[in-house]
mmCIF file of C-alpha atoms and ligand atoms in Angstrom:
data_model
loop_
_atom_site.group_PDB
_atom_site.id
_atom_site.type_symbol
_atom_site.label_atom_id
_atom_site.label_comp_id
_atom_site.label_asym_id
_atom_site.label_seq_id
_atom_site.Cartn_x
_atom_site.Cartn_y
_atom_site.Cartn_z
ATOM 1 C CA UNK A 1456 -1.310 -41.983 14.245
ATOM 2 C CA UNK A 1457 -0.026 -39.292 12.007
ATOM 3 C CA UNK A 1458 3.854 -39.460 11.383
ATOM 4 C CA UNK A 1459 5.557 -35.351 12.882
ATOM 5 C CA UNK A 1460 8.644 -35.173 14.569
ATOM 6 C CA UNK A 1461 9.224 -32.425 16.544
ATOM 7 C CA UNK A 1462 12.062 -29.656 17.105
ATOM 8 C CA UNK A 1463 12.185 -27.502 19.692
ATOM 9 C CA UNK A 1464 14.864 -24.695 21.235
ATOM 10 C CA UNK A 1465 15.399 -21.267 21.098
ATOM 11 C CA UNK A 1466 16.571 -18.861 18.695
ATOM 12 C CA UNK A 1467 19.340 -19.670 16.757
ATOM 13 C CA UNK A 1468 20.037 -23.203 17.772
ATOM 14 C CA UNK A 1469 19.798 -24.665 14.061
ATOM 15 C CA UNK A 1470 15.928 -25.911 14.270
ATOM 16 C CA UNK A 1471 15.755 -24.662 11.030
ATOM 17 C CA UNK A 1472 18.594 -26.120 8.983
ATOM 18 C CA UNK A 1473 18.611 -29.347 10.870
ATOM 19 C CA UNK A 1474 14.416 -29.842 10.091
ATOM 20 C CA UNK A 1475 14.373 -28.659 6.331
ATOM 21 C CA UNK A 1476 17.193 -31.774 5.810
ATOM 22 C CA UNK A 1477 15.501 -33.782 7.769
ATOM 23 C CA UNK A 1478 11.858 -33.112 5.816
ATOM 24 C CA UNK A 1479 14.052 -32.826 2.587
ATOM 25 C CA UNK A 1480 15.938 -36.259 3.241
ATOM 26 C CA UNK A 1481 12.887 -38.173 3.930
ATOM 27 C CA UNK A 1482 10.174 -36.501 1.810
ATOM 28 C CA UNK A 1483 8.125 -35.212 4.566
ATOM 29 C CA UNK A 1484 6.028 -32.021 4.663
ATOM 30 C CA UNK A 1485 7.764 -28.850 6.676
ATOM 31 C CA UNK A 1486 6.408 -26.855 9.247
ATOM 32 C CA UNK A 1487 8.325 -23.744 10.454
ATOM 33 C CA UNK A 1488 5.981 -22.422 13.232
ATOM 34 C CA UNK A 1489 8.761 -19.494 13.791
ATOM 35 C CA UNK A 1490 7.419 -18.394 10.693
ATOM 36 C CA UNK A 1491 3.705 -18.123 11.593
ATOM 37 C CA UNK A 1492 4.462 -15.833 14.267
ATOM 38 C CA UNK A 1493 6.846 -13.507 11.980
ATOM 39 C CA UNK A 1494 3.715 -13.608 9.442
ATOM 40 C CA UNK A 1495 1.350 -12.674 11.795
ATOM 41 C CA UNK A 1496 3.291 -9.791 13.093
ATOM 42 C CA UNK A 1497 4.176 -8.421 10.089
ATOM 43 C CA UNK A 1498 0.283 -9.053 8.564
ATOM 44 C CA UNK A 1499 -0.827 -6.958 11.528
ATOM 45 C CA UNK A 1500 1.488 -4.104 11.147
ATOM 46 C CA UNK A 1501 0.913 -4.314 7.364
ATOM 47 C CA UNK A 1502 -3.091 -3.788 8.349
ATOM 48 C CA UNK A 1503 -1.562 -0.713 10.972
ATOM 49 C CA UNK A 1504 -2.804 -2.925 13.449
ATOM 50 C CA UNK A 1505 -0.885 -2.649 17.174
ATOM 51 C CA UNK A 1506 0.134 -5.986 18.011
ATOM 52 C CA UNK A 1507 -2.701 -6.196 20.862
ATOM 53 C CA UNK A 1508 -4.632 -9.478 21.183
ATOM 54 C CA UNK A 1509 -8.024 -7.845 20.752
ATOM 55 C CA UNK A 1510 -11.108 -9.218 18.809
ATOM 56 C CA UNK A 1511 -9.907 -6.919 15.927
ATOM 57 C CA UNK A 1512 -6.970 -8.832 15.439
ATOM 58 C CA UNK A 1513 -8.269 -12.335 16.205
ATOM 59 C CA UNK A 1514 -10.331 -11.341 13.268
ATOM 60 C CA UNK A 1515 -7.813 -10.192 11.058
ATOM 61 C CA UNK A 1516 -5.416 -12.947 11.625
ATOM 62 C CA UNK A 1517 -8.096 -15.006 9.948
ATOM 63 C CA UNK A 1518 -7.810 -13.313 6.581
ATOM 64 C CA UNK A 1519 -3.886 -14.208 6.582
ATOM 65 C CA UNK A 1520 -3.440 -16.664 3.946
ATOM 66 C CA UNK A 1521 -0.024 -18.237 4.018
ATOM 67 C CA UNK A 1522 2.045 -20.618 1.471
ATOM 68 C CA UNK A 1523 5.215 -22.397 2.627
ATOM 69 C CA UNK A 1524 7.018 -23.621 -1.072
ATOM 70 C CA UNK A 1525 9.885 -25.682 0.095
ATOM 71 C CA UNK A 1526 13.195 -25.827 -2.824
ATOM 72 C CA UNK A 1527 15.837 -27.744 -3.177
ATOM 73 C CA UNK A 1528 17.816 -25.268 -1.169
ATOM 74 C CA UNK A 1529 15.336 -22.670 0.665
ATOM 75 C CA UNK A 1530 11.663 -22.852 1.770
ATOM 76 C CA UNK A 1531 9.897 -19.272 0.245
ATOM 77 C CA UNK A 1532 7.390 -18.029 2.043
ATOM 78 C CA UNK A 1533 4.009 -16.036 0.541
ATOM 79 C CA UNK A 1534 1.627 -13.997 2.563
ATOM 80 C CA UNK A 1535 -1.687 -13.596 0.689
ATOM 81 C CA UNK A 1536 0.053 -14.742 -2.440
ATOM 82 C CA UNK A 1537 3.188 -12.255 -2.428
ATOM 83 C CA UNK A 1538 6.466 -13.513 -1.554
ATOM 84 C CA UNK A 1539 7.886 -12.433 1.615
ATOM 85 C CA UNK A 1540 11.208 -14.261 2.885
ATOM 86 C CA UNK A 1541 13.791 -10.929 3.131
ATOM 87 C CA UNK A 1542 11.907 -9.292 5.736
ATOM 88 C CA UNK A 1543 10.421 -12.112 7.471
ATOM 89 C CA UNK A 1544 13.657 -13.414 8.300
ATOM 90 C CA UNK A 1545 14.918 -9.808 9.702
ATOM 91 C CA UNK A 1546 15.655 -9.646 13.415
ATOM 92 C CA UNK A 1547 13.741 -7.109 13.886
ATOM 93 C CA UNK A 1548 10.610 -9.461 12.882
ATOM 94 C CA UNK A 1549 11.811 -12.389 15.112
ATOM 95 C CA UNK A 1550 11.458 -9.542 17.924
ATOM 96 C CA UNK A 1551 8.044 -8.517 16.794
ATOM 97 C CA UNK A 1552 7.021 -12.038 16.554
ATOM 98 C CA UNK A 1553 7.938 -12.700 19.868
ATOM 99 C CA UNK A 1554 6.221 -10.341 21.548
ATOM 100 C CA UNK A 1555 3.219 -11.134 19.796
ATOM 101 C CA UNK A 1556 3.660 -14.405 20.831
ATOM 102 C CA UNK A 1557 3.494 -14.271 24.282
ATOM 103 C CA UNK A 1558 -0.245 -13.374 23.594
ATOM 104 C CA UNK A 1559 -2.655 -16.120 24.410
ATOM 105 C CA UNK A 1560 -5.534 -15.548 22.104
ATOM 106 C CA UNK A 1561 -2.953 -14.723 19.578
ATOM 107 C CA UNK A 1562 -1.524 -18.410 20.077
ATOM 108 C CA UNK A 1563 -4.586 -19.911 19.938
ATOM 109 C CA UNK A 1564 -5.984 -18.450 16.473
ATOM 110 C CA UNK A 1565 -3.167 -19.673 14.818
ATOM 111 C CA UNK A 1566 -3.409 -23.167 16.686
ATOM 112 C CA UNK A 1567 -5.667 -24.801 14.077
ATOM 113 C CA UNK A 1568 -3.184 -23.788 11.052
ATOM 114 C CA UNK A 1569 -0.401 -25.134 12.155
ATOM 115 C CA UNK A 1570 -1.960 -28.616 13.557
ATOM 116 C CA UNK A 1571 -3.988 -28.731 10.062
ATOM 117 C CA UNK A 1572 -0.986 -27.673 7.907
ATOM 118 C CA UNK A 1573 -0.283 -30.407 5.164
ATOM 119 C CA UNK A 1574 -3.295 -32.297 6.386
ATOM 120 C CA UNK A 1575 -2.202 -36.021 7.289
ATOM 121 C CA UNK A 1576 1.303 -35.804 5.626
ATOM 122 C CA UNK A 1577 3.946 -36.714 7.794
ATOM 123 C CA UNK A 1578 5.577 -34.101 8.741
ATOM 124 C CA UNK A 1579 8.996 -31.880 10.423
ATOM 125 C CA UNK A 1580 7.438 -29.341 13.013
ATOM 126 C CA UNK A 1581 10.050 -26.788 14.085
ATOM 127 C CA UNK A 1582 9.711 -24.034 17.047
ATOM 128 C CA UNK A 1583 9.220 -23.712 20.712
ATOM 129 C CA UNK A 1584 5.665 -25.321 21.286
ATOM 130 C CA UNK A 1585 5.659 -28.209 19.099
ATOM 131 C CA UNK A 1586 5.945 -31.169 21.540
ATOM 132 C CA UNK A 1587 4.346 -29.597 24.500
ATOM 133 C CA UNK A 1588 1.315 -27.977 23.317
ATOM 134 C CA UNK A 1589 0.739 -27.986 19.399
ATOM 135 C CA UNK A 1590 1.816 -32.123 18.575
ATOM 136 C CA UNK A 1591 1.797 -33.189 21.975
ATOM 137 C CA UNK A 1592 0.948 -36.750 20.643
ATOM 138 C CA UNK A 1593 4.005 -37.159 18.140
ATOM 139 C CA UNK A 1594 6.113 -40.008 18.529
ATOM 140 C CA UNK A 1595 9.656 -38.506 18.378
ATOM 141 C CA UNK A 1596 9.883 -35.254 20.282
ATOM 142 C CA UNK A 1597 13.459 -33.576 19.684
ATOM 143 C CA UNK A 1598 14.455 -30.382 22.001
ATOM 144 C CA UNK A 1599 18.191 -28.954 20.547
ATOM 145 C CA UNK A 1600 19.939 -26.454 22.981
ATOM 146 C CA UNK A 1601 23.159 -24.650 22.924
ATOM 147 C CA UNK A 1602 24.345 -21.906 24.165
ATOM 148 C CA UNK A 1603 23.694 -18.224 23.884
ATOM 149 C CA UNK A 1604 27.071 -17.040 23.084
ATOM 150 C CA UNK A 1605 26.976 -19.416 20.533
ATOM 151 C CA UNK A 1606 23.687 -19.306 19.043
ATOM 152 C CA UNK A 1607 24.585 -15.978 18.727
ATOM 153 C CA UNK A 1608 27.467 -16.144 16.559
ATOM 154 C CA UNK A 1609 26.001 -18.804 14.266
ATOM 155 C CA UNK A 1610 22.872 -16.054 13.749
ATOM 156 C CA UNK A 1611 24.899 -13.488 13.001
ATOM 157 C CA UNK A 1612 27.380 -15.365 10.405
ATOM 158 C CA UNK A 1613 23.607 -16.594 8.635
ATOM 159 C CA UNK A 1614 22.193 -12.289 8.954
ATOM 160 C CA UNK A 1615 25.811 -11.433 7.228
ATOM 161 C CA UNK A 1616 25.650 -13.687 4.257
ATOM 162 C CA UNK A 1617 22.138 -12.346 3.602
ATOM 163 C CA UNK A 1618 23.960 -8.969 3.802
ATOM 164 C CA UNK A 1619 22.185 -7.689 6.563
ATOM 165 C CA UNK A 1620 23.318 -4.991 9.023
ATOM 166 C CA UNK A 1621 24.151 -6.343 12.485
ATOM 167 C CA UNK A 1622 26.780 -6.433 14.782
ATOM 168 C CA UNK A 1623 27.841 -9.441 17.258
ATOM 169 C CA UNK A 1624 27.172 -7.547 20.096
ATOM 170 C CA UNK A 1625 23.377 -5.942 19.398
ATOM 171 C CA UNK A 1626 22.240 -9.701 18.323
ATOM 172 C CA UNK A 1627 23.550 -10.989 21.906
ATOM 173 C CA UNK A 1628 21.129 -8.818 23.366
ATOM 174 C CA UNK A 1629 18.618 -9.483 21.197
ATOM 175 C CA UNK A 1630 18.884 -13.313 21.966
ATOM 176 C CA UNK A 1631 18.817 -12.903 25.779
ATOM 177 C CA UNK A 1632 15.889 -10.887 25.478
ATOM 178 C CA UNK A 1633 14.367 -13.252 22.664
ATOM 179 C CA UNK A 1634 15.068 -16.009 24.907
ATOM 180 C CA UNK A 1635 13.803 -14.676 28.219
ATOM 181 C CA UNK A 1636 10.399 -13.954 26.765
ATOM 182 C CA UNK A 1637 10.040 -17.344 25.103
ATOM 183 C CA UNK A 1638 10.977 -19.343 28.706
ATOM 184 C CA UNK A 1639 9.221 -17.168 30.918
ATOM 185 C CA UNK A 1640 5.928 -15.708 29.263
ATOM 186 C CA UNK A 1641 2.701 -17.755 30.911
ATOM 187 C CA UNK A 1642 1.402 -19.598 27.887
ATOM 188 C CA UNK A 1643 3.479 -22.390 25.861
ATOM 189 C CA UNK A 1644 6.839 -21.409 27.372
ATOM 190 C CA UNK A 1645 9.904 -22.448 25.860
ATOM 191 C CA UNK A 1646 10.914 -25.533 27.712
ATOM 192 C CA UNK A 1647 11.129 -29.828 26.538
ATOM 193 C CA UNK A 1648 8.212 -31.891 26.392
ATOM 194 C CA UNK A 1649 8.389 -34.056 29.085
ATOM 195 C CA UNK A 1650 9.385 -37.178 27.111
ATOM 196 C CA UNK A 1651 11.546 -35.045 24.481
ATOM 197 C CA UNK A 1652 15.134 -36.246 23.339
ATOM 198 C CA UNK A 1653 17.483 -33.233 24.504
ATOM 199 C CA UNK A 1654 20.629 -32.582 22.061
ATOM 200 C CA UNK A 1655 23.250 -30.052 23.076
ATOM 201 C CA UNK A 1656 24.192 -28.353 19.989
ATOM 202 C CA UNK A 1657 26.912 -26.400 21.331
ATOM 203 C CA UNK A 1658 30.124 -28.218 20.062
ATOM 204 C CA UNK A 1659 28.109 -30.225 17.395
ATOM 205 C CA UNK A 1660 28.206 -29.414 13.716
ATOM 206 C CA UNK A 1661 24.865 -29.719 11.529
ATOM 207 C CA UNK A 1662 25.938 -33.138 10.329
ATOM 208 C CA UNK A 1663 26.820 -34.605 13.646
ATOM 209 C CA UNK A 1664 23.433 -33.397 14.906
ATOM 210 C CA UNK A 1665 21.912 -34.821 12.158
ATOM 211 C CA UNK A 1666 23.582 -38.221 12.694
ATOM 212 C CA UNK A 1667 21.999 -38.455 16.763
ATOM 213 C CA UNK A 1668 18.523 -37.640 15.199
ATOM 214 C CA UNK A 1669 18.759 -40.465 12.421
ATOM 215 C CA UNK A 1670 19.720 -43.070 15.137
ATOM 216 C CA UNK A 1671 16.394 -41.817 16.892
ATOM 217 C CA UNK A 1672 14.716 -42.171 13.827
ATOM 218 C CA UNK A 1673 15.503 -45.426 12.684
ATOM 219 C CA UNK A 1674 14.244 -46.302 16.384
ATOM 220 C CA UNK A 1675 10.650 -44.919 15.746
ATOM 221 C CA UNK A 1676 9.599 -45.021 12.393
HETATM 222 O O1 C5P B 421 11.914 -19.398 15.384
HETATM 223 P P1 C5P B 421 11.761 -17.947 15.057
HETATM 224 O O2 C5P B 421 12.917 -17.095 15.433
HETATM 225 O O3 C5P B 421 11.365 -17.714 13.634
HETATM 226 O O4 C5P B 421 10.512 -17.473 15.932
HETATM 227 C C1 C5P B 421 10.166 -16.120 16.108
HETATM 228 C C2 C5P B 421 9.451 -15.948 17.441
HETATM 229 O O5 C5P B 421 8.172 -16.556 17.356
HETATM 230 C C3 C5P B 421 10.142 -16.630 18.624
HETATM 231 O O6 C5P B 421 11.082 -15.807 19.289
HETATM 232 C C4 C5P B 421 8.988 -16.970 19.546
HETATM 233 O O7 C5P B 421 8.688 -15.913 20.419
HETATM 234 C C5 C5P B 421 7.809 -17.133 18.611
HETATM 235 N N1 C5P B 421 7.460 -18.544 18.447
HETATM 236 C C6 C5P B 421 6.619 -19.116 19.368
HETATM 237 N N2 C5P B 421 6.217 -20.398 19.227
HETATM 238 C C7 C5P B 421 6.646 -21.136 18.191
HETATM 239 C C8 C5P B 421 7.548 -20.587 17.245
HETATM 240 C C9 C5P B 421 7.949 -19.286 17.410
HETATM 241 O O8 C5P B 421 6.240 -18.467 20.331
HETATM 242 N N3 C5P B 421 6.214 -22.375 18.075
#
């Protein structure tokens, strides 16, 4: 059986930074599946495509040819062979992304990428679908949660050192909204695999988190 951990949680909970050390520390391939979505939104409105679910964009979703390069310190990101990390990681995008993602046939065209991504390598899978619908068979299933007013703050201190323009209060509202769209829309709602590990991230740093995952590691693999 292939080797993938799983992260799950919603926006802003650290998924990121805690599975690119994890993938980093151990050699394993990296998927960030947040990152599909913020492609495929941005590939459609590139094309002056609506972000419908139609045939049309089923279609055009298959000419999207995306490269994850993963640094020492970042993980760049090239759609159809340009890079495109500043706007990808805007806020605005995330929003896009998640309305687009509520889409079933949207979710399902980009089902086979992200199961074939690195072929057989073991691998880090990051997002909100991982253990329950995309690697429902890996082994260690992690969901990390933490608060909203919290998550907020920690996205906002990350937007400001890229020098982006947000305030506190206009990213709280766009992580209730982000967040009631992920747990509520019909298919692959945010929620824990059934037999995922749950870690409240709220008054843990990165490092402490990072200690209750290797514990569960050294259990499984
Ligand atoms: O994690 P990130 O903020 O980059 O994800 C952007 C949006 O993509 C999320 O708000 C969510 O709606 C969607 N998404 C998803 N399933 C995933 C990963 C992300 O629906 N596995």
């Amino acid at each position: 059986m292939r080797k993938i951990v799983t992260i799950d949680g919603p926006s802003g909970v650290g998924k990121g930074t805690v599975a690119q050390a994890l993938a980093r520390r151990h050699g394993w391939a990296y998927l960030d599946s947040g990152a599909v979505y913020r492609l495929a939104a941005l590939f459609l409105k590139r094309q002056n495509l609506s972000l419908a679910a139609t045939a049309t964009q089923v279609a055009a979703l298959q000419e999207m040819a995306v490269d994850f390069v993963m640094t020492e310190t970042v993980v760049r990101v090239f759609l159809n062979g340009v890079a495109i990390d500043d706007v990808l990681r805007r806020e605005e995008t995330g929003a896009l992304a998640s309305q687009l993602a509520v889409k079933p046939e949207i979710r399902a065209a980009l089902l086979d990428f992200q199961r074939n991504f690195a072929g057989d390598a073991p691998l880090i899978a990051d997002g909100r679908d991982m253990g329950t619908v995309v690697f429902p068979e890996a082994p260690l299933k992690i969901f990390l949660d933490a608060t909203a007013e919290i998550r907020a703050e920690r996205r906002y201190k990350q937007l400001i050192e890229k020098g982006e323009d947000v305030t506190l209060a206009a990213l709280k509202k766009e992580i209730a909204a982000r967040d009631a769209r992920d747990r509520n829309r019909l298919v692959a709602p945010l929620k824990p695999a059934s037999d995922a590990v749950l870690i409240d991230t709220t008054d843990l740093s990165v490092q402490a988190v990072l200690e209750k995952i290797d514990a569960l590691w050294q259990a499984h693999f």
